[in-house]
Coordinates of C-alpha atoms in Angstrom, one line a residue:
M1 CA 0.0 0.1 0.1
L2 CA 1.3 3.4 -0.9
D3 CA 1.9 6.1 1.8
L4 CA -1.0 8.6 2.0
K5 CA 1.5 11.1 3.5
Q6 CA 3.7 10.9 0.4
I7 CA 0.6 11.3 -1.8
R8 CA -0.2 14.5 0.1
Q9 CA 3.3 15.8 0.0
N10 CA 4.3 14.8 -3.6
P11 CA 1.0 14.4 -5.5
D12 CA 2.7 15.1 -8.9
Q13 CA 5.7 12.7 -8.4
V14 CA 3.4 9.9 -7.3
A15 CA 1.0 10.5 -10.2
A16 CA 4.0 10.4 -12.5
A17 CA 5.2 7.1 -11.0
L18 CA 1.8 5.6 -11.3
A19 CA 1.4 6.7 -14.8
K20 CA 4.5 4.5 -15.8
R21 CA 2.3 1.6 -14.6
G22 CA -1.0 2.4 -16.2
D23 CA -4.0 4.8 -16.0
Y24 CA -4.4 5.4 -12.2
A25 CA -5.5 9.3 -13.0
Q26 CA -9.1 8.8 -11.9
P27 CA -8.5 6.7 -8.5
L28 CA -5.6 9.0 -7.6
S29 CA -7.7 12.1 -8.1
E30 CA -10.7 10.6 -6.4
L31 CA -8.4 9.7 -3.4
Q32 CA -7.1 13.0 -3.2
T33 CA -10.5 14.6 -3.1
L34 CA -11.7 12.2 -0.4
D35 CA -8.5 12.9 1.6
G36 CA -9.0 16.5 1.6
K37 CA -12.7 16.0 2.9
Q38 CA -11.6 13.8 5.5
R39 CA -8.9 16.0 6.7
Q40 CA -11.4 18.9 6.9
L41 CA -13.7 16.9 8.9
E42 CA -10.9 15.7 11.2
G43 CA -10.0 19.6 11.6
V44 CA -13.8 20.2 12.6
R45 CA -13.8 17.4 15.0
S46 CA -10.8 18.3 16.8
Q47 CA -12.2 21.7 17.3
L48 CA -15.6 20.3 18.5
Q49 CA -13.6 17.8 20.9
A50 CA -11.6 20.8 22.2
R51 CA -14.8 22.9 22.7
S52 CA -16.5 20.0 24.6
N53 CA -13.4 19.7 26.9
E54 CA -13.5 23.5 27.5
I55 CA -17.2 23.3 28.5
G56 CA -16.6 20.5 30.8
K57 CA -13.9 22.3 32.5
A58 CA -15.9 25.7 32.5
V59 CA -19.0 23.9 34.1
G60 CA -16.9 22.4 37.0
M61 CA -15.2 25.9 37.8
K62 CA -18.5 27.5 37.8
I63 CA -20.0 24.9 40.3
R64 CA -16.8 25.0 42.4
G65 CA -17.2 28.8 42.4
G66 CA -20.5 28.6 43.9
A67 CA -22.8 28.9 40.8
D68 CA -26.1 27.2 41.1
P69 CA -25.9 23.7 39.1
K70 CA -29.3 24.3 37.9
G71 CA -28.9 27.9 37.2
D72 CA -29.1 29.4 33.8
E73 CA -25.5 30.1 33.6
V74 CA -24.5 26.5 34.0
K75 CA -27.5 25.3 32.1
S76 CA -26.4 27.4 29.1
L77 CA -22.9 25.6 29.0
R78 CA -24.4 22.2 29.5
D79 CA -27.0 23.2 26.4
E80 CA -23.9 24.0 24.4
G81 CA -22.2 20.8 25.5
N82 CA -25.1 18.8 24.5
Q83 CA -25.2 20.5 20.9
V84 CA -21.4 19.7 20.6
K85 CA -21.7 16.1 21.4
K86 CA -24.7 15.9 19.0
D87 CA -22.7 17.6 16.3
L88 CA -19.6 15.0 17.0
A89 CA -22.1 12.0 16.9
E90 CA -23.3 13.1 13.4
L91 CA -19.7 13.9 12.2
E92 CA -17.7 10.8 13.3
P93 CA -19.6 8.2 11.1
K94 CA -19.1 10.6 8.2
E95 CA -15.4 10.7 8.8
K96 CA -15.1 6.9 9.4
D97 CA -16.9 6.4 6.1
L98 CA -14.5 8.7 4.2
K99 CA -11.5 6.8 5.8
V100 CA -13.0 3.5 4.6
K101 CA -13.3 4.8 1.1
I102 CA -9.9 6.1 1.1
Q103 CA -8.6 2.8 2.3
D104 CA -10.4 1.0 -0.5
I105 CA -8.8 3.0 -3.1
L106 CA -5.4 2.8 -1.6
L107 CA -5.7 -1.1 -1.7
T108 CA -6.4 -0.7 -5.5
L109 CA -3.3 1.4 -6.4
P110 CA 0.1 -0.6 -7.3
N111 CA 3.4 0.0 -5.8
L112 CA 5.6 2.8 -7.3
P113 CA 8.3 1.5 -9.5
S114 CA 12.1 2.0 -8.5
D115 CA 14.3 4.5 -10.0
T116 CA 16.1 1.6 -11.6
T117 CA 13.2 -0.1 -13.2
P118 CA 13.1 0.3 -17.0
D119 CA 10.2 2.4 -18.3
G120 CA 8.1 0.5 -20.9
K121 CA 4.6 -0.6 -21.7
D122 CA 4.6 -4.4 -21.9
E123 CA 7.0 -7.3 -22.1
A124 CA 8.5 -6.0 -25.4
D125 CA 10.1 -3.4 -23.4
N126 CA 11.8 -5.7 -20.7
V127 CA 15.6 -5.4 -20.7
E128 CA 17.8 -8.4 -20.8
V129 CA 20.5 -8.2 -18.1
R130 CA 22.6 -11.3 -18.6
R131 CA 22.4 -15.0 -20.1
W132 CA 24.0 -18.1 -18.7
G133 CA 24.5 -21.4 -20.4
D134 CA 24.3 -20.7 -23.9
E135 CA 26.8 -23.4 -24.8
L136 CA 24.3 -25.9 -23.1
I137 CA 21.5 -25.1 -25.6
P138 CA 20.7 -28.3 -27.5
Q139 CA 21.4 -27.9 -31.1
G140 CA 19.3 -29.4 -34.0
N141 CA 15.6 -29.7 -34.9
G142 CA 12.6 -31.8 -33.9
F143 CA 12.7 -31.6 -30.3
F144 CA 9.7 -33.1 -28.5
A145 CA 7.6 -30.8 -26.2
H146 CA 7.8 -31.8 -22.5
Y147 CA 4.2 -33.2 -22.5
E148 CA 4.8 -35.3 -25.4
L149 CA 7.8 -36.7 -23.7
G150 CA 6.0 -37.3 -20.4
E151 CA 3.1 -39.0 -22.1
K152 CA 5.5 -41.3 -24.1
L153 CA 7.6 -42.2 -21.0
G154 CA 4.3 -42.7 -19.2
I155 CA 5.3 -40.2 -16.4
M156 CA 2.4 -37.8 -16.7
N157 CA -1.1 -38.0 -17.8
F158 CA -3.4 -35.0 -18.7
E159 CA -6.4 -36.9 -20.1
R160 CA -7.1 -38.8 -16.9
S161 CA -6.6 -35.5 -14.9
V162 CA -9.6 -34.1 -16.8
K163 CA -11.7 -36.9 -15.6
I164 CA -10.6 -36.3 -12.0
A165 CA -10.9 -32.5 -12.1
Q166 CA -10.9 -30.6 -15.3
S167 CA -8.3 -29.2 -17.9
R168 CA -5.3 -27.7 -16.8
F169 CA -4.3 -30.3 -14.3
V170 CA -1.7 -33.1 -14.5
T171 CA -1.3 -36.4 -12.7
L172 CA 2.2 -37.4 -12.3
I173 CA 3.0 -41.1 -12.5
G174 CA 6.0 -43.3 -11.2
A175 CA 9.2 -41.7 -12.1
G176 CA 7.3 -38.4 -13.0
A177 CA 6.1 -38.1 -9.4
A178 CA 9.5 -39.0 -8.0
L179 CA 11.2 -36.4 -10.2
E180 CA 8.8 -33.7 -9.0
R181 CA 9.4 -34.8 -5.3
A182 CA 13.2 -34.8 -5.9
L183 CA 13.2 -31.2 -7.3
I184 CA 11.3 -30.0 -4.3
Q185 CA 13.6 -31.7 -2.1
F186 CA 16.7 -30.3 -4.1
M187 CA 15.5 -26.7 -3.9
L188 CA 14.7 -26.9 -0.3
D189 CA 18.2 -28.3 0.5
R190 CA 19.9 -25.7 -1.5
H191 CA 18.1 -22.8 0.2
T192 CA 18.3 -23.9 3.6
K193 CA 22.2 -24.6 3.2
S194 CA 22.1 -20.9 2.1
G195 CA 20.6 -19.8 5.3
Y196 CA 17.0 -19.8 4.5
T197 CA 14.7 -21.1 7.2
E198 CA 12.3 -23.7 5.7
I199 CA 8.6 -23.1 6.5
L200 CA 5.6 -25.5 5.8
P201 CA 2.5 -23.0 6.1
P202 CA -1.0 -23.5 5.7
I203 CA -2.1 -23.7 2.2
L204 CA -5.5 -22.3 3.0
V205 CA -5.4 -18.5 3.7
N206 CA -7.9 -15.8 5.0
T207 CA -8.7 -12.6 3.2
A208 CA -6.7 -10.5 5.5
S209 CA -3.5 -12.5 4.5
L210 CA -4.3 -12.1 0.7
T211 CA -5.0 -8.5 1.4
G212 CA -1.6 -8.0 3.2
S213 CA 0.4 -9.5 0.4
G214 CA -1.3 -7.7 -2.4
Q215 CA -3.5 -10.5 -4.0
L216 CA -6.8 -9.0 -2.7
P217 CA -8.7 -7.1 -3.9
K218 CA -7.3 -6.6 -7.5
F219 CA -6.7 -10.4 -8.3
A220 CA -9.9 -12.1 -6.5
E221 CA -11.1 -13.5 -9.9
D222 CA -7.7 -15.3 -10.3
S223 CA -8.1 -17.0 -6.7
F224 CA -10.1 -20.0 -5.6
K225 CA -12.2 -19.2 -2.8
C226 CA -13.9 -21.6 -0.4
A227 CA -17.6 -21.3 -0.4
D228 CA -18.6 -21.6 3.3
D229 CA -15.5 -20.1 4.8
D230 CA -13.2 -16.9 4.7
L231 CA -10.5 -19.3 3.2
W232 CA -8.8 -19.3 0.0
L233 CA -6.4 -21.8 -1.8
T234 CA -3.1 -20.0 -1.7
P235 CA -1.8 -18.7 -5.2
T236 CA 1.8 -18.7 -4.0
A237 CA 3.8 -19.3 -0.8
E238 CA 4.4 -15.7 -0.9
V239 CA 1.0 -15.0 0.8
P240 CA 1.5 -17.0 4.0
L241 CA 5.2 -16.0 4.2
T242 CA 4.3 -12.4 4.0
N243 CA 1.6 -12.8 6.8
L244 CA 3.7 -14.9 9.3
H245 CA 4.6 -11.5 11.0
R246 CA 1.5 -9.4 10.0
S247 CA 0.6 -6.8 12.8
E248 CA 4.2 -7.6 14.4
I249 CA 6.9 -5.1 15.6
L250 CA 10.3 -6.8 15.1
N251 CA 13.6 -5.8 16.5
Q252 CA 16.2 -4.8 14.2
D253 CA 18.6 -7.4 15.3
Q254 CA 16.1 -10.1 14.0
L255 CA 16.6 -8.8 10.5
P256 CA 17.2 -10.0 7.8
I257 CA 14.8 -13.0 8.1
N258 CA 15.1 -15.3 5.2
Y259 CA 12.3 -17.9 4.7
C260 CA 11.8 -20.8 2.1
A261 CA 8.7 -22.9 1.7
Y262 CA 7.3 -25.3 -0.6
T263 CA 3.4 -25.2 -1.2
P264 CA 1.0 -26.5 -3.8
C265 CA -0.3 -23.2 -5.5
F266 CA -3.6 -22.6 -7.0
R267 CA -4.6 -20.2 -9.8
R268 CA -7.7 -19.8 -12.0
E269 CA -5.4 -18.4 -14.8
A270 CA -8.4 -16.1 -15.5
G271 CA -6.7 -14.0 -18.1
S272 CA -4.8 -16.6 -20.1
Y273 CA -7.5 -18.7 -21.6
G274 CA -6.3 -20.1 -24.9
R275 CA -2.6 -19.9 -23.7
D276 CA -0.4 -22.7 -23.0
T277 CA -3.5 -25.1 -22.9
R278 CA -1.1 -28.2 -23.1
G279 CA 1.6 -29.2 -20.6
L280 CA 3.1 -27.9 -17.5
I281 CA 3.4 -24.3 -18.1
R282 CA 0.2 -22.9 -17.0
L283 CA -1.9 -25.1 -14.6
H284 CA -4.4 -24.6 -12.1
Q285 CA -2.4 -26.4 -9.4
F286 CA 1.3 -26.5 -9.5
N287 CA 4.3 -26.9 -6.9
K288 CA 6.4 -24.2 -6.2
V289 CA 9.4 -23.4 -3.8
E290 CA 9.4 -19.9 -2.7
M291 CA 12.0 -17.6 -1.1
F292 CA 11.1 -14.6 1.1
K293 CA 13.0 -12.0 3.0
F294 CA 12.1 -9.4 5.6
V295 CA 15.0 -6.7 5.5
P296 CA 15.8 -3.3 6.5
P297 CA 15.1 -0.6 4.0
D298 CA 18.8 0.4 3.5
T299 CA 19.7 -3.1 2.3
S300 CA 16.6 -4.2 0.2
F301 CA 17.9 -3.8 -3.3
D302 CA 21.3 -5.5 -2.3
E303 CA 19.1 -8.4 -1.1
L304 CA 17.3 -8.5 -4.3
E305 CA 20.4 -9.2 -6.2
A306 CA 21.3 -12.0 -3.6
L307 CA 17.7 -13.4 -3.9
T308 CA 18.0 -13.4 -7.7
R309 CA 21.4 -15.3 -7.6
D310 CA 19.9 -17.8 -5.3
A311 CA 17.1 -18.5 -7.9
E312 CA 19.8 -18.6 -10.6
D313 CA 22.2 -21.0 -8.6
I314 CA 19.3 -23.8 -8.9
L315 CA 19.2 -23.3 -12.7
Q316 CA 23.1 -23.6 -12.7
Q317 CA 23.3 -26.5 -10.8
L318 CA 20.8 -28.2 -13.1
K319 CA 22.7 -27.0 -16.0
L320 CA 19.6 -25.3 -17.5
P321 CA 20.4 -22.4 -20.0
Y322 CA 18.4 -19.3 -18.8
R323 CA 18.5 -15.6 -19.2
V324 CA 17.6 -12.7 -16.6
L325 CA 15.3 -9.8 -17.5
A326 CA 14.7 -6.6 -15.7
L327 CA 10.9 -6.1 -16.2
C328 CA 9.6 -2.7 -17.2
T329 CA 7.2 -0.6 -15.3
G330 CA 4.3 -1.8 -17.4
D331 CA 4.9 -5.5 -17.1
M332 CA 5.8 -5.7 -13.4
G333 CA 3.5 -7.4 -10.7
F334 CA 1.1 -5.2 -8.7
S335 CA 3.2 -5.3 -5.6
A336 CA 6.8 -5.0 -6.8
A337 CA 9.0 -1.9 -7.1
K338 CA 11.6 -3.8 -8.9
T339 CA 11.5 -7.3 -10.5
Y340 CA 14.0 -9.7 -12.3
D341 CA 12.5 -12.6 -14.3
L342 CA 14.3 -15.9 -15.0
E343 CA 13.6 -17.2 -18.2
V344 CA 14.8 -20.9 -19.0
W345 CA 15.3 -22.2 -22.5
L346 CA 12.7 -24.7 -24.0
P347 CA 13.9 -26.3 -27.1
S348 CA 10.7 -27.2 -28.5
A349 CA 9.5 -23.7 -28.5
N350 CA 12.9 -22.3 -29.4
R351 CA 12.6 -19.6 -26.9
Y352 CA 13.0 -18.7 -23.3
R353 CA 10.0 -19.0 -21.0
E354 CA 9.7 -17.7 -17.5
I355 CA 10.4 -20.0 -14.6
S356 CA 11.2 -17.5 -11.6
S357 CA 10.1 -13.9 -10.7
C358 CA 12.3 -12.1 -8.3
S359 CA 10.9 -9.0 -6.6
N360 CA 11.6 -6.3 -4.0
C361 CA 8.4 -4.8 -2.9
V362 CA 10.1 -2.4 -0.6
D363 CA 7.4 -1.3 2.2
F364 CA 4.3 -2.0 0.1
Q365 CA 3.4 -5.2 1.6
A366 CA 4.6 -4.3 4.9
R367 CA 2.3 -1.2 5.0
R368 CA -0.6 -3.5 3.9
A369 CA 0.2 -6.1 6.6
D370 CA 1.5 -3.6 9.3
I371 CA 4.9 -5.2 9.7
R372 CA 7.4 -2.9 11.2
F373 CA 10.6 -3.0 13.1
K374 CA 12.2 -0.9 16.0
T375 CA 15.8 0.2 16.2
P376 CA 17.3 0.1 19.8
G377 CA 17.9 3.7 21.0
Q378 CA 15.5 5.5 18.4
K379 CA 11.8 6.5 19.0
G380 CA 9.1 5.1 16.7
T381 CA 9.3 2.3 14.3
Q382 CA 9.8 1.8 10.5
F383 CA 8.2 -0.6 8.1
V384 CA 10.4 -3.4 7.0
H385 CA 10.9 -4.1 3.3
T386 CA 9.9 -7.6 1.8
L387 CA 11.1 -9.5 -1.1
N388 CA 10.0 -12.8 -2.7
G389 CA 11.3 -15.0 -5.5
S390 CA 10.4 -18.4 -6.9
G391 CA 13.2 -20.8 -6.2
L392 CA 11.8 -22.4 -8.5
A393 CA 8.5 -23.2 -10.2
V394 CA 8.8 -26.9 -10.0
G395 CA 6.6 -27.9 -12.9
R396 CA 8.2 -25.6 -15.3
T397 CA 11.6 -26.8 -14.1
M398 CA 10.6 -30.3 -14.9
A399 CA 9.5 -29.2 -18.4
A400 CA 12.9 -27.6 -18.9
I401 CA 14.6 -30.8 -17.8
L402 CA 12.7 -33.0 -20.0
E403 CA 13.3 -30.9 -23.0
N404 CA 16.9 -30.1 -22.5
Y405 CA 18.1 -33.5 -21.4
Q406 CA 16.0 -35.5 -24.1
Q407 CA 18.1 -38.1 -25.8
L408 CA 18.1 -39.5 -29.4
N409 CA 16.7 -42.8 -28.2
G410 CA 13.8 -41.2 -26.5
S411 CA 15.0 -41.3 -23.0
V412 CA 15.7 -38.2 -20.7
K413 CA 18.9 -38.0 -18.7
I414 CA 18.6 -37.0 -15.2
P415 CA 20.8 -33.9 -14.3
D416 CA 23.9 -34.9 -12.2
V417 CA 22.7 -33.1 -9.0
L418 CA 19.5 -34.9 -9.1
Q419 CA 20.8 -38.4 -9.4
P420 CA 21.4 -39.0 -5.8
Y421 CA 17.8 -38.1 -5.0
L422 CA 16.4 -40.3 -7.7
R423 CA 19.0 -43.0 -7.6
R424 CA 18.7 -43.4 -11.3
E425 CA 20.6 -41.8 -14.5
F426 CA 17.7 -41.8 -17.1
L427 CA 14.0 -41.8 -17.2

């Protein structure tokens, strides 16, 4: 959530930053109008409360000075006091209603992009930062897509998944299920060795949690909601990890806090019908290992570079070719101030596809979830900065392994680093 004080003090700067992300002129203008009305009512309320206090003191002084408690002088003050109380009773709900409307608009405004985020309208304006593993890209033509390989090898089935659920689900079988499990364990092992604390959170989350992380209210249609409870299927472990410390004040010496978590993730993919209808790229249910950081503000952009390197290291250990993109302002996620996407090479498509997104959300999520920290010897508190990154999307990693490691005889070689987990060399 944006800082309302920043909007008041630098409205043109905020408007210019939001314009880089889309057309937010109308909600911002409405917000400023409502804020002006609320502050005006707040001023009137303060005056009325001050007058009410003055009248109370005046009545006490009159009576202590010998005035008749039922006399005209005291009665006049009490009548005025009663009118002030009546005016306050009428004003307070109006002010409360304005605050609710202000909060509702603030929740719809995206984070402001950082100064180092490239300007642009869409994915065509993203900037390639670096590549790794060009020499590992398989050469030649006629590569099978991962879902073709999976079905030929008998390790995944999409048709029977439709029978169980609907389209955009997969059933992994035998070595396919084992490979998925091995990838999850490998990723968690790598991250915990690097200092992340493993978390196994609930995969059902409440509305407050989704609001705190930024998924609600904007992305309600992309999420699965339980009909009879205030619970949703988590779209990413970022949601429960953000909210582990909701409404808490941390001590500075606790920071940074680094978490990693494996969860199944659930998304309707409401805006992607017709895209990636086959395979593991865009499923309603998928597994992901997530990295998450709570850090002091002065280190958050350095921490973003470290988080991105941690995601890259998974791909490097698996020897999968990839590139890193700095997302432009028009393609960046709602809560992010700066994002790097990692894209892995898929030979069947002859292109790179997203496999991880690593973002610095600065204080945006912390404001929504009220997560602060206190520095010893200093008054007051500050909001922490939060960072998140896929480390990695497991299904997409499996797709990349199947395609990049496919052999001429139709088998798939297991990456060296995974062989101890699977105790086999080929699928």
